[in-house]
Coordinates of C-alpha atoms in Angstrom, one line a residue:
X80 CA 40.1 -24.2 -39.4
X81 CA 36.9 -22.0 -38.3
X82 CA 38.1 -18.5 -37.7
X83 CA 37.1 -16.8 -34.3
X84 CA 38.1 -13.5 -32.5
X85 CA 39.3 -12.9 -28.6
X86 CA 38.3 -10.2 -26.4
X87 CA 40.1 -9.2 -23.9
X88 CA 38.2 -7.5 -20.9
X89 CA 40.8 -5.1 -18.2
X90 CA 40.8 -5.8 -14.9
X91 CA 39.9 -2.5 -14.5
X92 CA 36.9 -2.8 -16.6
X93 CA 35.9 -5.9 -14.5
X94 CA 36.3 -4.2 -11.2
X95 CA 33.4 -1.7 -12.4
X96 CA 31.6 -4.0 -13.5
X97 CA 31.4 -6.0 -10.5
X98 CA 30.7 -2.6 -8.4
X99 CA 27.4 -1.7 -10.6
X100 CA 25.9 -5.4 -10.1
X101 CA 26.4 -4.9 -6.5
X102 CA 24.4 -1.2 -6.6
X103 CA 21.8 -2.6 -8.2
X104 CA 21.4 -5.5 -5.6
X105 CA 21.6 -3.2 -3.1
X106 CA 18.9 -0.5 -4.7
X107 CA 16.3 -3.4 -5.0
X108 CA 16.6 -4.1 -1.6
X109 CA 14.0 -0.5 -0.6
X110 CA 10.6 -2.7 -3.0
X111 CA 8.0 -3.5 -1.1
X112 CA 8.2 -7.2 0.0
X113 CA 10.2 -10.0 0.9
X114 CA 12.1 -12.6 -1.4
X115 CA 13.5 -15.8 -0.7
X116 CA 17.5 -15.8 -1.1
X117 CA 19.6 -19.1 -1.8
X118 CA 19.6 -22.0 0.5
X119 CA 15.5 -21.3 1.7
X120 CA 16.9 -17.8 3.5
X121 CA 14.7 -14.3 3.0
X122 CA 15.8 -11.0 1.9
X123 CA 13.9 -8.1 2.2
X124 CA 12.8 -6.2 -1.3
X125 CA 12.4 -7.5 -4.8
X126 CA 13.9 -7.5 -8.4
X127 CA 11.7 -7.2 -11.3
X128 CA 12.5 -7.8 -14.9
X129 CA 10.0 -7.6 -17.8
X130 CA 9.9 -11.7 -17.5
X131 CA 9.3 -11.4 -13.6
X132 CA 10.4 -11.6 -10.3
X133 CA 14.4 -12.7 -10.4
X134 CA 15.3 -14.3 -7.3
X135 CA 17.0 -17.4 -6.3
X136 CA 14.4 -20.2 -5.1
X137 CA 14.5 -22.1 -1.9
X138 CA 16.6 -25.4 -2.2
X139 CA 13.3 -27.6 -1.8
X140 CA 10.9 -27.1 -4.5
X141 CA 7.7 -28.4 -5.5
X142 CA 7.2 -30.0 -8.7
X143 CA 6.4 -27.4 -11.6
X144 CA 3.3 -27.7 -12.8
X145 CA 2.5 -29.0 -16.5
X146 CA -0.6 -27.4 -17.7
X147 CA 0.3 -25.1 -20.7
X148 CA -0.7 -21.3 -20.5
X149 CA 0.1 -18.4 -23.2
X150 CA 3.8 -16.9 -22.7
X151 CA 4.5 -14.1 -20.0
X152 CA 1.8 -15.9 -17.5
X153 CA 1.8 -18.5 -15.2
X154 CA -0.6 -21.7 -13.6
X155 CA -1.6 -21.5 -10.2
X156 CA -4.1 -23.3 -8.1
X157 CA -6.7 -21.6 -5.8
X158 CA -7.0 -25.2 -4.3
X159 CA -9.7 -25.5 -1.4
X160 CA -8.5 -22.5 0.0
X161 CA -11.1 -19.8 1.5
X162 CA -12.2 -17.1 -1.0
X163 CA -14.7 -14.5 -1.1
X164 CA -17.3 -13.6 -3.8
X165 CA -18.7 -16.0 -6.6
X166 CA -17.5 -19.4 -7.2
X167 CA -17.8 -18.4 -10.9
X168 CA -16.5 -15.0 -11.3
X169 CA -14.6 -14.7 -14.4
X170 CA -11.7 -13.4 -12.5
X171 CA -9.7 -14.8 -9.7
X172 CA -7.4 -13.3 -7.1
X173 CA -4.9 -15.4 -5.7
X174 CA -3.1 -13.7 -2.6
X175 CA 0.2 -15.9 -1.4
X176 CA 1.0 -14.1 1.9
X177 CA 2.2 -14.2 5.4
X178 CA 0.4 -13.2 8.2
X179 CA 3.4 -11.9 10.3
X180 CA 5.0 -10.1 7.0
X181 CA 5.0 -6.2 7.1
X182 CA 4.1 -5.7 3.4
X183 CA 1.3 -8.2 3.8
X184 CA -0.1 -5.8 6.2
X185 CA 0.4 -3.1 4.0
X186 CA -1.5 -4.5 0.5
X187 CA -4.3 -5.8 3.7
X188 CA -5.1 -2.1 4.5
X189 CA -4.0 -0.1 1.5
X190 CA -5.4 -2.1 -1.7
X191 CA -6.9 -5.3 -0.5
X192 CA -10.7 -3.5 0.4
X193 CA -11.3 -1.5 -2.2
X194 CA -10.5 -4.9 -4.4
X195 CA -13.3 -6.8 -2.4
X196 CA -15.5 -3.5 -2.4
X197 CA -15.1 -3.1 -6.6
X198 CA -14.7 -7.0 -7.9
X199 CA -15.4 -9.0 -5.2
X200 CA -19.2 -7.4 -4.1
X201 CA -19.9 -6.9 -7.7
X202 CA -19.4 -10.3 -8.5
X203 CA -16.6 -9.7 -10.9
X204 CA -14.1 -11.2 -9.4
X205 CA -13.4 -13.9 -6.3
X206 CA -10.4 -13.4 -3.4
X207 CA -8.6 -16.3 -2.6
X208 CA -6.2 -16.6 0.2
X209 CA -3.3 -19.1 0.7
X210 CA -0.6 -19.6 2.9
X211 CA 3.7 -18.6 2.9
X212 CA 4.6 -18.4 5.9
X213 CA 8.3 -17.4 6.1
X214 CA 9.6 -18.8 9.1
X215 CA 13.2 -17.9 9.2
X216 CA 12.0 -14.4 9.8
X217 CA 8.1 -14.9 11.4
X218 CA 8.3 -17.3 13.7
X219 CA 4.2 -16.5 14.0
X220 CA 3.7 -16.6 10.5
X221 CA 3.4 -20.4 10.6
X222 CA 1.1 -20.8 13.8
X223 CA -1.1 -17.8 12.5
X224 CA -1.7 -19.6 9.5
X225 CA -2.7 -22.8 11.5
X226 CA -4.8 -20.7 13.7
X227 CA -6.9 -19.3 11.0
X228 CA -6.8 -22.8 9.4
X229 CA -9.0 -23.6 12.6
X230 CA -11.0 -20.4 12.1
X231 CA -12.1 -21.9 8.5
X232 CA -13.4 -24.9 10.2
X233 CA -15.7 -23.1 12.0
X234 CA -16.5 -20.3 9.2
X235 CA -15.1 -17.9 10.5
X236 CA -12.1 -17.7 8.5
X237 CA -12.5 -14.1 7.3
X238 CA -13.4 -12.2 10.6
X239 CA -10.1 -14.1 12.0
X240 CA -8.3 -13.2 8.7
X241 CA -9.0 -9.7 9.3
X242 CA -8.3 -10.0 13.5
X243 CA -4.4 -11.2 12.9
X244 CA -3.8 -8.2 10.6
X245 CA -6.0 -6.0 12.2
X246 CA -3.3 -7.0 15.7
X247 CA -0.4 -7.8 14.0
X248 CA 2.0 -6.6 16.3
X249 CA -0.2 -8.9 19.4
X250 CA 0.9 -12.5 17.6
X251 CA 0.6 -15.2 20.1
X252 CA -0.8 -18.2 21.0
X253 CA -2.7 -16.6 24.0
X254 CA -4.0 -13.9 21.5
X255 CA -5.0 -16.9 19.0
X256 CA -7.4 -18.0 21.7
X257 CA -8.9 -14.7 22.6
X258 CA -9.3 -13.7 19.0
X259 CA -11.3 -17.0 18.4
X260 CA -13.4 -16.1 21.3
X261 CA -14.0 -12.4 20.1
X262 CA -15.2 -13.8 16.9
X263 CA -17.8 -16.2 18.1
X264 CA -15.9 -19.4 17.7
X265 CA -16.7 -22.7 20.3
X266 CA -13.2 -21.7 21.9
X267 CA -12.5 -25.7 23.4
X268 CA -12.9 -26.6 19.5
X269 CA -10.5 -24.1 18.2
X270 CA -8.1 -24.8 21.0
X271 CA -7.9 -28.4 20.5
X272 CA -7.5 -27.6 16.5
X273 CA -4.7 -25.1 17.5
X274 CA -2.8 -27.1 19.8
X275 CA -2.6 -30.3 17.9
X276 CA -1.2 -28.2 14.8
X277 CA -4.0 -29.6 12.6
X278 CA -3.5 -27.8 9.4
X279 CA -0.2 -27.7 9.3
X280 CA 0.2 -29.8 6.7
X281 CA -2.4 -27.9 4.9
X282 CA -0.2 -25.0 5.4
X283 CA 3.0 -26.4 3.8
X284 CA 0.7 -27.4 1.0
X285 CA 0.1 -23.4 0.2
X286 CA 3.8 -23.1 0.9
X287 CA 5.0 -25.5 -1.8
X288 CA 1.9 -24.5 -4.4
X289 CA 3.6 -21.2 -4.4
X290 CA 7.1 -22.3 -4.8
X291 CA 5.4 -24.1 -8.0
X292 CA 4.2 -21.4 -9.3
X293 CA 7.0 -18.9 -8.6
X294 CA 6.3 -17.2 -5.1
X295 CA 9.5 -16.4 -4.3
X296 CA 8.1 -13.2 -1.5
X297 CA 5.1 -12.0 0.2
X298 CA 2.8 -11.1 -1.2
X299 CA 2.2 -12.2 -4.4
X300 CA -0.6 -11.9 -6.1
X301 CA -2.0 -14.0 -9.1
X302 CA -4.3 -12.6 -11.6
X303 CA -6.8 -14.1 -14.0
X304 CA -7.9 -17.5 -14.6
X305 CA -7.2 -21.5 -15.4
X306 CA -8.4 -21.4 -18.9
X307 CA -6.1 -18.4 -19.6
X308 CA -3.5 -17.9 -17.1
X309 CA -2.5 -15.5 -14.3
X310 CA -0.6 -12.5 -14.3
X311 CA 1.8 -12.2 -11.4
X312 CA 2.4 -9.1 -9.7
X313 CA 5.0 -9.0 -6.7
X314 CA 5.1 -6.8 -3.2
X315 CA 2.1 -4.6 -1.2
X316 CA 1.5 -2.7 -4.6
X317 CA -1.7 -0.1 -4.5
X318 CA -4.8 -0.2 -5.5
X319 CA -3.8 2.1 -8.3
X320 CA -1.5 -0.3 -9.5
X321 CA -3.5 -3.5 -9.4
X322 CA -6.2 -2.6 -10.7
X323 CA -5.5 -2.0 -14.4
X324 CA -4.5 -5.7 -15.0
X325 CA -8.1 -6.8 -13.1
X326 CA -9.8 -4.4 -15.5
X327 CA -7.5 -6.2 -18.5
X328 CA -8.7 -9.5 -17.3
X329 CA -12.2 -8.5 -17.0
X330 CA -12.3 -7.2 -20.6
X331 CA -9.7 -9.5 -22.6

C-alpha cells in the first residue's frame, strides 16, 4: 500500500489566510485601469503576475486564436483598424481602449504623444487603435466608438479620436454631431452613419478580438509584431514605462 502523509491546517491558520487574499484584492484595486470581473461585470484596478494580467474573463468569449508565438507573449490582430505611421514599420502598437474610460484619458495625454512624436513620425513604429467599450460602466463608450467609426469613413478618424478625449466629460449624441462638424466632416453623412449604428458590429468585433487575446481592462496595450509576438502591458502606464519594451522590440 503507497505510503502518504496528512496535513492538518487550524482554523485559525485558515482564517488568516483568507484575511491576506482579501488585502491583496483590495490593494490592487488603486492600478491604473479597469478589469473585467466574473459574469462580463468591471472592477476598477488590475492584478499583475509575472505571467500577466489575472483576472476573471467575461462569460462570452471569442475563440482563442491558434497561431503559435514564443512563451511569455501573445497574438493579436491590428485588423483594418485605423493606425498612424508606416504600414511597414517594424513595430506595432496595438491600443484596446474605451473612449469614456478615465485611464484611457490618462495614457491619451500622458504617454500616448510622445509615442507618435518618437516611433510613430520616425517611422519606427505604427499606432493602431481598436475598440472595448465597457458598457456596464460607459454607457458612451459604445456610441463614441460608433461615432468615430463614422469619422474613419470620412478620414477623419484621428482629429475625432483626439475631439472625444480632448471633451471627455461633453459625451453625447448632440456633441457627436457638433464634433463632426468642427472637424470638417459632411455632417448629413455622419449623421445618417451615427444614427443607424453602422459600425456597431465593427465595434463588437474589436471587443471580442481583445477578449481573444486577453484584454481583460482598458487600456491595454500590445507590443511588437505577427512574426514575433506582442508584449502586453496593462493600465494608463507612462511614457517612462512603455518605452523600454518599444526600444527592446526595435533592437531584438
Amino acid at each position: 500500500m503507497a505510503e502518504h502523509e496528512t496535513i492538518t491546517v487550524k482554523k485559525s491558520t485558515m482564517r488568516n489566510l483568507t484575511m491576506v487574499v482579501v488585502v491583496l484584492l483590495v490593494a490592487v484595486s488603486f492600478a491604473g485601469g479597469y478589469i473585467i470581473g466574473g459574469a462580463g461585470k468591471v472592477a476598477s484596478g488590475t492584478l499583475q503576475a509575472a505571467g500577466g494580467t489575472v483576472v476573471q474573463q467575461p462569460t462570452q468569449q471569442a475563440p482563442q486564436q491558434q497561431q503559435q508565438v514564443p512563451a511569455g507573449r501573445v497574438q493579436v490582430s491590428a485588423d483594418d483598424d485605423p493606425f498612424l505611421g508606416d504600414a511597414n514599420a517594424k513595430v506595432t502598437i496595438i491600443e484596446f481602449s474605451d473612449f469614456q474610460c478615465p485611464f484611457c484619458s490618462r495614457f491619451f495625454t500622458q504617454a500616448e504623444q510622445q509615442i507618435i512624436n518618437d516611433y510613430v513620425k520616425t517611422g519606427k513604429a505604427k499606432f493602431v487603435y481598436r475598440d472595448f467599450p465597457l458598457d456596464s460602466i460607459h454607457p458612451q463608450a459604445n456610441p463614441a466608438a460608433n461615432a468615430a467609426e463614422c469619422a474613419k469613413e470620412q478620414s477623419k478618424f484621428w482629429e475625432y479620436h483626439d475631439k472625444i478625449f480632448q471633451n471627455q466629460a461633453s459625451l453625447s449624441d448632440a456633441s457627436y454631431k457638433q464634433w463632426a462638424k468642427e472637424v470638417g466632416m459632411n455632417e448629413q453623412q455622419f449623421s445618417g452613419c451615427y444614427d443607424t449604428k453602422k459600425y456597431d458590429a465593427e465595434v463588437q468585433k474589436d471587443f471580442q478580438d481583445g477578449v481573444a487575446a486577453g484584454v481583460s481592462g482598458t487600456p491595454t496595450i500590445f507590443i511588437g509584431s505577427d512574426a514575433k509576438g506582442y508584449v502586453k502591458i496593462v493600465g494608463a502606464q507612462p511614457y517612462t514605462a512603455i518605452k523600454p519594451t518599444i526600444e527592446a522590440e526595435l533592437n531584438g
